[in-house]
Tab-separated table of C-alpha atoms and ligand atoms in Angstrom:
chain	number	residue	atom	x	y	z
A	1	MET	CA	-84.862	-64.675	-189.389
A	2	GLU	CA	-82.210	-66.701	-188.015
A	3	THR	CA	-81.322	-67.176	-183.915
A	4	GLY	CA	-78.026	-66.634	-182.450
A	5	THR	CA	-77.529	-70.508	-182.638
A	6	THR	CA	-78.445	-70.446	-186.304
A	7	ALA	CA	-80.245	-73.442	-185.783
A	8	VAL	CA	-83.458	-72.041	-186.692
A	9	THR	CA	-85.556	-69.857	-188.932
A	10	VAL	CA	-89.097	-68.646	-188.548
A	11	GLY	CA	-91.488	-69.372	-191.488
A	12	HIS	CA	-95.110	-68.942	-192.135
A	13	GLU	CA	-97.646	-71.855	-192.821
A	14	PRO	CA	-101.243	-71.341	-193.884
A	15	GLY	CA	-103.573	-72.214	-191.040
A	16	LYS	CA	-100.859	-72.525	-188.416
A	17	GLY	CA	-99.375	-68.986	-188.768
A	18	ARG	CA	-95.828	-68.456	-187.660
A	19	THR	CA	-93.813	-71.744	-187.458
A	20	VAL	CA	-90.138	-72.248	-186.332
A	21	LEU	CA	-88.142	-74.408	-188.928
A	22	ALA	CA	-84.763	-76.118	-188.867
A	23	ALA	CA	-82.016	-73.904	-190.537
A	24	ARG	CA	-79.803	-76.867	-190.876
A	25	PRO	CA	-79.290	-80.355	-190.107
A	26	LEU	CA	-79.729	-80.725	-186.403
A	27	GLU	CA	-78.370	-83.614	-184.177
A	28	GLU	CA	-79.943	-85.645	-181.548
A	29	GLY	CA	-79.123	-83.967	-178.124
A	30	GLU	CA	-78.496	-80.425	-179.611
A	31	THR	CA	-80.107	-77.433	-178.245
A	32	VAL	CA	-81.990	-76.032	-181.043
A	33	VAL	CA	-83.743	-73.045	-179.401
A	34	GLU	CA	-82.575	-71.282	-176.162
A	35	GLY	CA	-86.069	-69.760	-174.382
A	36	THR	CA	-85.351	-66.420	-172.546
A	37	VAL	CA	-88.069	-65.262	-169.928
A	38	THR	CA	-89.806	-62.102	-170.962
A	39	GLY	CA	-92.488	-62.384	-168.211
A	40	THR	CA	-94.093	-64.169	-165.672
A	41	SER	CA	-97.689	-64.899	-164.344
A	42	ALA	CA	-99.298	-66.682	-161.470
A	43	VAL	CA	-101.892	-68.254	-164.012
A	44	GLN	CA	-101.699	-69.727	-167.280
A	45	THR	CA	-101.989	-67.394	-170.333
A	46	ARG	CA	-102.567	-67.922	-173.960
A	47	MET	CA	-98.699	-68.290	-174.796
A	48	SER	CA	-97.217	-68.962	-171.523
A	49	PHE	CA	-95.303	-72.051	-170.417
A	50	GLN	CA	-95.848	-73.723	-167.001
A	51	LYS	CA	-92.627	-73.733	-164.802
A	52	ASP	CA	-94.219	-74.612	-161.350
A	53	TRP	CA	-97.732	-74.876	-159.796
A	54	ASP	CA	-98.158	-71.235	-159.718
A	55	LEU	CA	-95.497	-69.901	-162.170
A	56	HIS	CA	-95.930	-69.422	-165.915
A	57	ILE	CA	-93.458	-67.893	-168.060
A	58	ASP	CA	-93.575	-66.125	-171.359
A	59	LEU	CA	-90.467	-66.730	-173.625
A	60	ASP	CA	-88.885	-64.877	-176.076
A	61	GLU	CA	-89.086	-65.647	-179.971
A	62	PRO	CA	-88.374	-67.805	-181.386
A	63	ALA	CA	-88.963	-70.205	-178.607
A	64	GLN	CA	-92.560	-68.635	-178.033
A	65	LEU	CA	-93.461	-69.460	-181.627
A	66	ILE	CA	-92.681	-73.338	-181.591
A	67	ASN	CA	-95.843	-75.411	-182.351
A	68	HIS	CA	-97.235	-78.269	-180.517
A	69	SER	CA	-96.988	-81.859	-181.930
A	70	CYS	CA	-98.067	-85.075	-180.186
A	71	ALA	CA	-94.883	-86.466	-181.732
A	72	PRO	CA	-92.559	-83.633	-180.941
A	73	ASN	CA	-88.787	-83.463	-182.378
A	74	THR	CA	-87.887	-81.327	-179.407
A	75	GLY	CA	-88.282	-81.990	-175.627
A	76	ILE	CA	-87.548	-79.103	-173.020
A	77	VAL	CA	-85.172	-78.750	-170.298
A	78	ASP	CA	-84.856	-76.229	-167.629
A	79	ASN	CA	-82.152	-73.626	-168.439
A	80	ALA	CA	-79.843	-71.479	-166.225
A	81	ARG	CA	-81.969	-68.534	-166.884
A	82	GLY	CA	-85.216	-69.655	-165.545
A	83	GLY	CA	-86.480	-70.604	-169.001
A	84	TYR	CA	-86.683	-73.658	-171.156
A	85	ASP	CA	-84.405	-74.860	-173.824
A	86	PHE	CA	-85.753	-77.086	-176.591
A	87	VAL	CA	-83.471	-79.901	-177.343
A	88	ALA	CA	-83.660	-82.136	-180.472
A	89	LEU	CA	-85.023	-85.597	-179.454
A	90	ARG	CA	-83.759	-86.993	-183.045
A	91	PRO	CA	-81.948	-85.833	-186.030
A	92	ILE	CA	-84.057	-82.992	-187.541
A	93	ALA	CA	-83.448	-82.259	-191.346
A	94	PRO	CA	-83.182	-78.731	-192.768
A	95	GLY	CA	-86.757	-77.137	-193.161
A	96	GLU	CA	-88.574	-79.531	-190.977
A	97	GLU	CA	-90.761	-77.669	-188.518
A	98	ILE	CA	-89.504	-77.583	-184.775
A	99	THR	CA	-92.321	-79.003	-182.445
A	100	TRP	CA	-92.648	-79.727	-178.842
A	101	ASP	CA	-95.267	-81.306	-176.698
A	102	TYR	CA	-97.821	-78.867	-174.650
A	103	ASP	CA	-98.466	-81.898	-172.332
A	104	THR	CA	-94.550	-81.538	-171.691
A	105	THR	CA	-94.874	-78.525	-169.175
A	106	GLU	CA	-98.833	-78.021	-168.919
A	107	TRP	CA	-100.532	-79.392	-165.860
A	108	GLU	CA	-103.888	-78.648	-167.504
A	109	ILE	CA	-104.723	-77.050	-170.738
A	110	THR	CA	-108.404	-76.111	-171.278
A	111	SER	CA	-108.460	-73.848	-174.307
A	112	PHE	CA	-106.336	-75.605	-176.867
A	113	ALA	CA	-108.277	-76.188	-180.231
A	114	ASP	CA	-107.941	-79.662	-181.923
A	115	CYS	CA	-104.436	-80.650	-182.758
A	116	LEU	CA	-103.050	-80.301	-186.354
A	117	CYS	CA	-99.834	-82.121	-185.905
A	118	GLY	CA	-100.949	-84.945	-188.275
A	119	ALA	CA	-98.904	-87.485	-186.189
A	120	ASP	CA	-100.057	-91.271	-185.982
A	121	GLU	CA	-99.945	-90.977	-182.393
A	122	CYS	CA	-102.072	-87.758	-182.082
A	123	ARG	CA	-104.073	-87.492	-179.155
A	124	GLY	CA	-106.610	-85.272	-180.837
A	125	ARG	CA	-106.135	-82.236	-178.408
A	126	PRO	CA	-103.400	-81.573	-175.822
A	127	ARG	CA	-105.064	-81.434	-172.361
A	128	GLY	CA	-102.050	-81.073	-170.017
A	129	HIS	CA	-99.990	-83.738	-168.525
A	130	ARG	CA	-102.454	-84.109	-165.783
A	131	HIS	CA	-104.190	-86.492	-168.400
A	132	HIS	CA	-101.394	-87.634	-170.235
A	133	PRO	CA	-101.543	-91.701	-170.339
A	134	ALA	CA	-97.763	-92.004	-169.725
A	135	ALA	CA	-97.888	-90.017	-166.607
A	136	PRO	CA	-100.972	-89.273	-164.979
A	137	GLY	CA	-100.998	-86.991	-162.188
A	138	VAL	CA	-97.324	-86.296	-162.302
A	139	PRO	CA	-97.267	-82.591	-161.379
A	140	THR	CA	-94.062	-81.325	-162.892
A	141	ALA	CA	-92.812	-79.558	-165.781
A	142	ALA	CA	-90.245	-80.949	-168.121
A	143	TYR	CA	-91.217	-84.506	-167.683
A	144	LEU	CA	-91.339	-85.617	-171.468
A	145	GLY	CA	-88.043	-83.735	-172.351
A	146	SER	CA	-86.290	-85.072	-169.226
A	147	GLY	CA	-87.687	-88.707	-169.698
A	148	ARG	CA	-86.347	-88.800	-173.236
A	149	LEU	CA	-83.236	-87.311	-173.160
A	150	HIS	CA	-82.273	-89.401	-170.023
A	151	PRO	CA	-83.983	-92.476	-170.710
A	152	VAL	CA	-84.510	-95.119	-167.552
A	153	GLU	CA	-81.860	-97.754	-168.011
A	154	LEU	CA	-82.862	-101.326	-167.446
A	155	PRO	CA	-81.122	-104.449	-167.702
A	156	PRO	CA	-82.084	-106.799	-170.402
A	157	ASP	CA	-83.593	-109.222	-167.695
A	158	HIS	CA	-85.495	-106.587	-165.975
A	159	PRO	CA	-89.599	-107.376	-166.118
A	160	GLY	CA	-89.859	-103.689	-167.763
A	161	PHE	CA	-86.928	-103.769	-170.049
A	162	ALA	CA	-89.034	-104.164	-173.563
A	163	ASP	CA	-92.137	-102.395	-171.954
A	164	ARG	CA	-91.896	-98.914	-173.499
A	165	ALA	CA	-94.789	-97.419	-171.552
A	166	TYR	CA	-93.471	-98.698	-168.190
A	167	ARG	CA	-89.957	-97.186	-168.800
A	168	ARG	CA	-91.591	-93.811	-169.794
A	169	ARG	CA	-93.900	-93.889	-166.679
A	170	ARG	CA	-90.478	-94.695	-164.727
A	171	ALA	CA	-88.881	-91.497	-166.352
A	172	ALA	CA	-91.950	-89.448	-165.674
A	173	ILE	CA	-91.908	-90.232	-161.895
A	174	ALA	CA	-88.334	-89.889	-161.742
A	175	ALA	CA	-88.225	-86.702	-163.378
A	176	ALA	CA	-90.955	-85.246	-160.934
A	177	ALA	CA	-88.868	-86.641	-157.982
A	178	GLU	CA	-85.655	-84.826	-159.639
A	179	ALA	CA	-87.421	-81.549	-159.718
A	180	HIS	CA	-88.482	-81.784	-155.928
A	181	ARG	CA	-87.206	-79.333	-153.547
A	182	PRO	CA	-86.731	-79.942	-149.842
A	183	GLY	CA	-89.397	-78.674	-147.743
A	184	ARG	CA	-91.923	-78.671	-150.666
A	185	PRO	CA	-94.933	-81.084	-150.813
A	186	ALA	CA	-93.613	-84.424	-152.231
A	187	PRO	CA	-94.691	-85.020	-156.059
A	188	HIS	CA	-98.368	-86.622	-155.925
A	189	VAL	CA	-98.377	-89.612	-158.094
A	190	SER	CA	-101.791	-90.887	-159.519
A	191	TYR	CA	-101.277	-94.488	-159.508
A	192	THR	CA	-102.984	-96.472	-162.046
A	193	GLU	CA	-105.694	-99.064	-161.351
A	194	GLU	CA	-103.259	-101.700	-162.498
A	195	GLU	CA	-100.460	-100.483	-160.003
A	196	GLU	CA	-102.972	-100.334	-157.147
A	197	ALA	CA	-103.843	-103.943	-158.070
A	198	THR	CA	-100.178	-104.955	-158.005
A	199	TRP	CA	-99.665	-103.148	-154.444
A	200	ARG	CA	-102.786	-104.892	-153.177
A	201	THR	CA	-101.636	-108.362	-154.301
A	202	ALA	CA	-98.002	-107.988	-153.066
A	203	LEU	CA	-99.256	-106.527	-149.714
A	204	THR	CA	-101.690	-109.454	-149.132
A	205	ARG	CA	-98.862	-111.994	-149.551
A	206	LEU	CA	-96.332	-110.000	-147.548
A	207	GLY	CA	-98.799	-109.615	-144.935
A	208	ASP	CA	-99.342	-113.234	-144.399
A	209	LEU	CA	-95.564	-114.006	-144.350
A	210	HIS	CA	-94.843	-111.179	-142.035
A	211	THR	CA	-97.222	-112.583	-139.431
A	212	HIS	CA	-94.639	-115.689	-139.269
A	213	LEU	CA	-91.493	-114.371	-140.402
A	214	ALA	CA	-91.044	-110.672	-139.272
A	215	ALA	CA	-89.502	-109.608	-135.986
A	216	PRO	CA	-92.012	-108.532	-133.383
A	217	GLU	CA	-90.602	-105.175	-133.098
A	218	PHE	CA	-91.189	-104.808	-136.794
A	219	LEU	CA	-94.840	-105.911	-136.479
A	220	ASP	CA	-95.381	-103.685	-133.668
A	221	ALA	CA	-93.940	-100.718	-135.862
A	222	ALA	CA	-96.259	-101.653	-138.963
A	223	ARG	CA	-99.336	-101.800	-136.852
A	224	ALA	CA	-98.566	-98.240	-135.572
A	225	LEU	CA	-97.806	-97.007	-139.027
A	226	ASP	CA	-100.943	-98.791	-140.592
A	227	LEU	CA	-100.129	-98.585	-144.287
A	228	PRO	CA	-103.023	-98.946	-146.347
A	229	ALA	CA	-103.337	-102.429	-148.040
A	230	ASP	CA	-106.133	-101.346	-150.680
A	231	ARG	CA	-104.003	-98.468	-152.205
A	232	ILE	CA	-100.628	-96.927	-152.470
A	233	PRO	CA	-100.160	-94.321	-150.166
A	234	GLN	CA	-98.506	-90.822	-151.076
A	235	LEU	CA	-95.065	-90.205	-149.549
A	236	ASP	CA	-96.303	-87.055	-147.779
A	237	GLU	CA	-99.355	-88.943	-146.028
A	238	VAL	CA	-96.833	-91.731	-144.775
A	239	SER	CA	-94.621	-88.832	-143.588
A	240	VAL	CA	-97.280	-87.204	-141.434
A	241	ARG	CA	-97.799	-90.592	-139.569
A	242	LEU	CA	-93.890	-91.225	-139.474
A	243	THR	CA	-93.091	-87.945	-137.976
A	244	ALA	CA	-95.576	-88.285	-135.342
A	245	LEU	CA	-94.275	-91.630	-134.293
A	246	THR	CA	-90.474	-91.417	-134.696
A	247	GLY	CA	-89.610	-87.773	-136.174
A	248	PHE	CA	-88.590	-89.441	-139.619
A	249	ARG	CA	-89.997	-88.076	-143.018
A	250	LEU	CA	-89.683	-89.265	-146.402
A	251	GLU	CA	-88.650	-87.380	-149.426
A	252	PRO	CA	-88.749	-88.315	-152.840
A	253	ALA	CA	-85.813	-90.099	-154.824
A	254	PRO	CA	-85.532	-90.474	-158.680
A	255	GLY	CA	-83.908	-93.910	-158.239
A	256	LEU	CA	-80.759	-95.468	-156.222
A	257	VAL	CA	-79.332	-92.404	-154.187
A	258	PRO	CA	-75.630	-92.029	-154.173
A	259	LEU	CA	-74.305	-93.108	-150.624
A	260	ARG	CA	-73.324	-89.773	-149.194
A	261	ARG	CA	-76.716	-88.394	-150.165
A	262	PHE	CA	-78.817	-91.095	-148.981
A	263	TYR	CA	-76.909	-91.065	-145.694
A	264	GLY	CA	-76.745	-87.625	-145.175
A	265	SER	CA	-80.483	-87.454	-145.092
A	266	LEU	CA	-80.919	-90.411	-142.541
A	267	ALA	CA	-78.684	-88.004	-140.087
A	268	ASP	CA	-81.462	-85.568	-140.702
A	269	SER	CA	-84.094	-87.957	-140.110
A	270	CYS	CA	-85.112	-88.066	-143.635
A	271	PHE	CA	-85.270	-91.301	-145.714
A	272	ARG	CA	-85.245	-90.680	-149.457
A	273	ALA	CA	-87.858	-93.049	-151.031
A	274	THR	CA	-88.492	-93.910	-154.786
A	275	GLN	CA	-91.990	-93.592	-155.891
A	276	TYR	CA	-92.305	-95.779	-158.919
A	277	LEU	CA	-93.801	-99.209	-158.588
A	278	ARG	CA	-92.514	-102.881	-159.924
A	279	HIS	CA	-93.747	-103.916	-163.020
A	280	THR	CA	-96.985	-105.164	-162.880
A	281	ALA	CA	-96.430	-108.420	-164.660
A	282	ARG	CA	-94.307	-109.446	-161.444
A	283	PRO	CA	-96.102	-108.062	-158.340
A	284	LEU	CA	-94.045	-109.993	-156.165
A	285	TYR	CA	-90.654	-109.325	-157.364
A	286	SER	CA	-88.586	-105.781	-157.954
A	287	PRO	CA	-85.003	-106.272	-158.857
A	288	GLU	CA	-84.432	-102.746	-157.365
A	289	PRO	CA	-85.767	-100.543	-154.647
A	290	ASP	CA	-89.435	-99.542	-155.504
A	291	VAL	CA	-92.136	-97.616	-153.564
A	292	LEU	CA	-93.360	-100.785	-152.133
A	293	HIS	CA	-89.693	-101.854	-150.709
A	294	GLU	CA	-89.313	-98.253	-149.272
A	295	LEU	CA	-92.841	-98.165	-147.577
A	296	VAL	CA	-93.337	-101.788	-146.526
A	297	GLY	CA	-89.516	-102.646	-145.827
A	298	HIS	CA	-88.147	-99.380	-144.507
A	299	ALA	CA	-90.980	-97.076	-143.458
A	300	ASN	CA	-92.600	-99.385	-141.312
A	301	ALA	CA	-89.233	-100.231	-139.592
A	302	LEU	CA	-88.882	-96.456	-139.278
A	303	ALA	CA	-91.980	-96.364	-137.247
A	304	HIS	CA	-90.387	-97.821	-134.379
A	305	PRO	CA	-88.331	-95.552	-132.168
A	306	ARG	CA	-85.247	-98.089	-131.742
A	307	PHE	CA	-85.117	-98.818	-135.503
A	308	ALA	CA	-85.264	-95.130	-136.347
A	309	ALA	CA	-82.423	-94.498	-133.952
A	310	LEU	CA	-80.285	-96.872	-135.649
A	311	TYR	CA	-81.064	-95.377	-139.041
A	312	ARG	CA	-79.850	-92.072	-137.555
A	313	LEU	CA	-76.811	-93.499	-136.286
A	314	ALA	CA	-75.846	-94.815	-139.674
A	315	GLY	CA	-76.438	-91.449	-141.229
A	316	GLN	CA	-74.364	-89.759	-138.546
A	317	ALA	CA	-71.688	-92.349	-138.997
A	318	ALA	CA	-71.547	-91.872	-142.648
A	319	ALA	CA	-71.439	-88.086	-142.249
A	320	ARG	CA	-68.260	-88.491	-140.123
A	321	MET	CA	-66.456	-90.607	-142.873
A	322	GLU	CA	-64.030	-89.054	-145.325
A	323	SER	CA	-62.700	-92.082	-146.727
A	324	GLY	CA	-64.410	-94.506	-149.212
A	325	GLN	CA	-63.372	-97.276	-147.108
A	326	GLY	CA	-65.255	-95.739	-144.189
A	327	LEU	CA	-68.519	-94.964	-146.049
A	328	ASP	CA	-68.488	-98.308	-147.416
A	329	LEU	CA	-67.989	-100.238	-144.039
A	330	VAL	CA	-70.987	-98.136	-142.650
A	331	SER	CA	-72.991	-99.243	-145.683
A	332	LYS	CA	-72.043	-102.776	-145.576
A	333	VAL	CA	-73.009	-102.710	-141.898
A	334	PHE	CA	-76.330	-101.127	-142.961
A	335	TRP	CA	-76.905	-103.929	-145.484
A	336	PHE	CA	-76.577	-106.692	-143.226
A	337	THR	CA	-78.650	-105.094	-140.637
A	338	LEU	CA	-81.496	-102.987	-141.603
A	339	GLU	CA	-81.680	-104.131	-145.235
A	340	SER	CA	-81.112	-107.935	-144.550
A	341	GLY	CA	-80.935	-108.474	-140.935
A	342	VAL	CA	-82.707	-110.787	-138.826
A	343	LEU	CA	-83.364	-111.123	-134.982
A	344	ALA	CA	-83.458	-114.446	-132.954
A	345	ALA	CA	-86.586	-115.888	-131.969
A	346	PRO	CA	-87.839	-119.196	-130.278
A	347	ASP	CA	-89.542	-120.409	-133.395
A	348	GLY	CA	-86.232	-119.400	-135.655
A	349	PRO	CA	-84.687	-116.213	-137.211
A	350	ARG	CA	-87.444	-113.388	-137.769
A	351	ALA	CA	-86.358	-110.797	-140.157
A	352	TYR	CA	-86.349	-106.885	-139.578
A	353	GLY	CA	-84.187	-105.838	-142.620
A	354	ALA	CA	-86.329	-104.015	-145.518
A	355	SER	CA	-84.916	-106.053	-148.423
A	356	ILE	CA	-86.083	-109.408	-147.106
A	357	LEU	CA	-89.603	-107.761	-145.384
A	358	SER	CA	-90.426	-106.420	-149.092
A	359	SER	CA	-89.759	-109.611	-150.980
A	360	SER	CA	-92.185	-112.305	-150.675
A	361	GLY	CA	-89.464	-114.524	-152.507
A	362	GLU	CA	-86.716	-113.918	-150.156
A	363	LEU	CA	-89.176	-114.373	-147.014
A	364	GLY	CA	-89.699	-117.791	-148.319
A	365	GLN	CA	-85.899	-118.604	-148.395
A	366	PHE	CA	-84.111	-116.589	-145.887
A	367	ARG	CA	-84.252	-119.060	-143.008
A	368	GLY	CA	-82.270	-121.479	-145.231
A	369	ALA	CA	-79.347	-119.175	-145.591
A	370	GLU	CA	-76.348	-119.495	-143.678
A	371	ILE	CA	-76.971	-117.605	-140.378
A	372	ARG	CA	-74.096	-116.067	-138.442
A	373	ARG	CA	-74.153	-114.262	-135.066
A	374	LEU	CA	-73.855	-110.500	-135.582
A	375	ASP	CA	-70.534	-108.859	-134.861
A	376	ILE	CA	-68.800	-106.267	-136.800
A	377	ASP	CA	-65.733	-107.802	-137.372
A	378	SER	CA	-67.620	-110.588	-139.232
A	379	VAL	CA	-69.525	-108.119	-141.162
A	380	ALA	CA	-66.254	-106.403	-142.301
A	381	ARG	CA	-65.170	-109.691	-143.725
A	382	ALA	CA	-68.120	-110.888	-145.356
A	383	GLU	CA	-69.231	-110.167	-149.045
A	384	TYR	CA	-72.557	-109.292	-150.402
A	385	ASP	CA	-74.417	-108.768	-153.743
A	386	ILE	CA	-77.769	-106.460	-153.596
A	387	THR	CA	-79.036	-108.041	-156.612
A	388	ALA	CA	-79.341	-111.501	-155.183
A	389	TYR	CA	-81.094	-113.272	-152.376
A	390	GLN	CA	-78.569	-113.233	-149.373
A	391	SER	CA	-76.492	-116.662	-148.831
A	392	VAL	CA	-75.234	-115.212	-145.632
A	393	LEU	CA	-77.408	-113.362	-143.021
A	394	PHE	CA	-76.413	-111.993	-139.616
A	395	GLN	CA	-78.599	-112.509	-136.769
A	396	ALA	CA	-78.839	-110.327	-133.485
A	397	ASP	CA	-79.728	-112.275	-130.248
A	398	SER	CA	-81.943	-109.480	-129.539
A	399	MET	CA	-82.541	-105.577	-130.022
A	400	ASP	CA	-80.425	-104.968	-127.283
A	401	HIS	CA	-77.507	-107.062	-128.894
A	402	LEU	CA	-78.357	-105.225	-132.435
A	403	GLU	CA	-77.970	-101.707	-130.690
A	404	ASP	CA	-74.756	-102.763	-128.773
A	405	THR	CA	-73.208	-104.137	-132.142
A	406	ALA	CA	-74.470	-102.152	-135.085
A	407	GLY	CA	-75.751	-99.090	-133.196
A	408	ALA	CA	-72.312	-98.819	-131.130
A	409	PHE	CA	-70.432	-99.188	-134.217
A	410	TRP	CA	-72.160	-96.349	-136.000
A	411	ALA	CA	-72.292	-94.296	-132.730
A	412	ASP	CA	-68.410	-94.309	-132.319
A	413	CYS	CA	-66.708	-95.338	-135.739
A	414	ASP	CA	-64.485	-92.927	-137.748
A	415	ASP	CA	-61.851	-93.333	-140.465
A	416	ASP	CA	-59.178	-94.699	-138.056
A	417	THR	CA	-61.258	-97.357	-136.417
A	418	VAL	CA	-62.681	-98.695	-139.924
A	419	ALA	CA	-59.177	-98.573	-141.228
A	420	ARG	CA	-57.979	-100.686	-138.183
A	421	LEU	CA	-60.803	-102.973	-138.619
A	422	CYS	CA	-60.338	-103.296	-142.164
A	423	ALA	CA	-56.500	-104.030	-141.715
A	424	VAL	CA	-57.496	-107.002	-139.340
A	425	SER	CA	-59.948	-108.546	-141.478
A	426	ALA	CA	-57.973	-108.446	-144.713
B	501	FE2	FE1	-83.755	-100.392	-149.124
């Protein structure tokens, strides 16, 4: 039998029963089989595919006949009809059996017999991705397919660049965040013991530095939020405390969020946070936002009503901007304040910006940067590079001064005022 796509035929193999075979050479990335839903159930059945916590679907043939392999040649992706498509993960030769990994969709499998895949990396028996070594506790379907088809891109100097397991782990956590829908619980990530140890190492070091180098308002907020130092908290448990303190909540982000989406969420009292952790080989360093940056840097600040109000104003300002220039200036002011801002104190500048406060390296150096008094004209003229320690920082005299400059700018600005500011500073 050939499918409508003429990509596969159905064969028979002793001991396995009906199998699905490539009917012609298949290219990597090609949709091999489109699965159409023929039935749904709240619980797992012998032939079902898990779609959500309480949604299991039956697919038509030949999708339903595709066997499991621990080294599959297809991954699955959601399709527009509520089913799954099977997409080639590598070139597949004519006659080769089409396989996918049952762990790709099933949270827990209890009734599967010993695996017959014969792959070198055979796990012996699929048990559901709840138990998968690459993604323990990531509660979502489609993570292997998504992860392999959209691998996490890291630059060659990233600590995780050559670590396949780290990249797969990041892809799995990102896929869960991608699948998240507003209003539903954030994906629960079961962090590994190694990740928990990385968190403990970083928090111990940062806690010591914050005592002497963080702004008093930030320290007050951190005490109120009371993040656990001995384990990585889940986004939802931090959200509960934050909401009680300032009305903010956290929602998962798969990685860097496009500016309009990021700021749009802030206007709605929602901060979009990544859930993956930096590479465990470098506990004190992350080249991009990770869960430690989001929680230690941003969530702590968001626990203070005055900082929370500034985040909200930045979001509302971004929402008013139609021009890229306007959005860029809102973002630049955010960078030089809520990401890398410092406040004057009797013993020298103290940080309240999330990037500095989540980096022990930058905490050790920021007082050596060129420190300028905060004003919007100067910020508009300044350049910045988010991948490096800041050589120029802006200091507010006080919280009042911060609110009267950055806060007032965000409260009033529109495309016209930004155009005028940029014309003057050009
Ligand atoms: Fe940040």
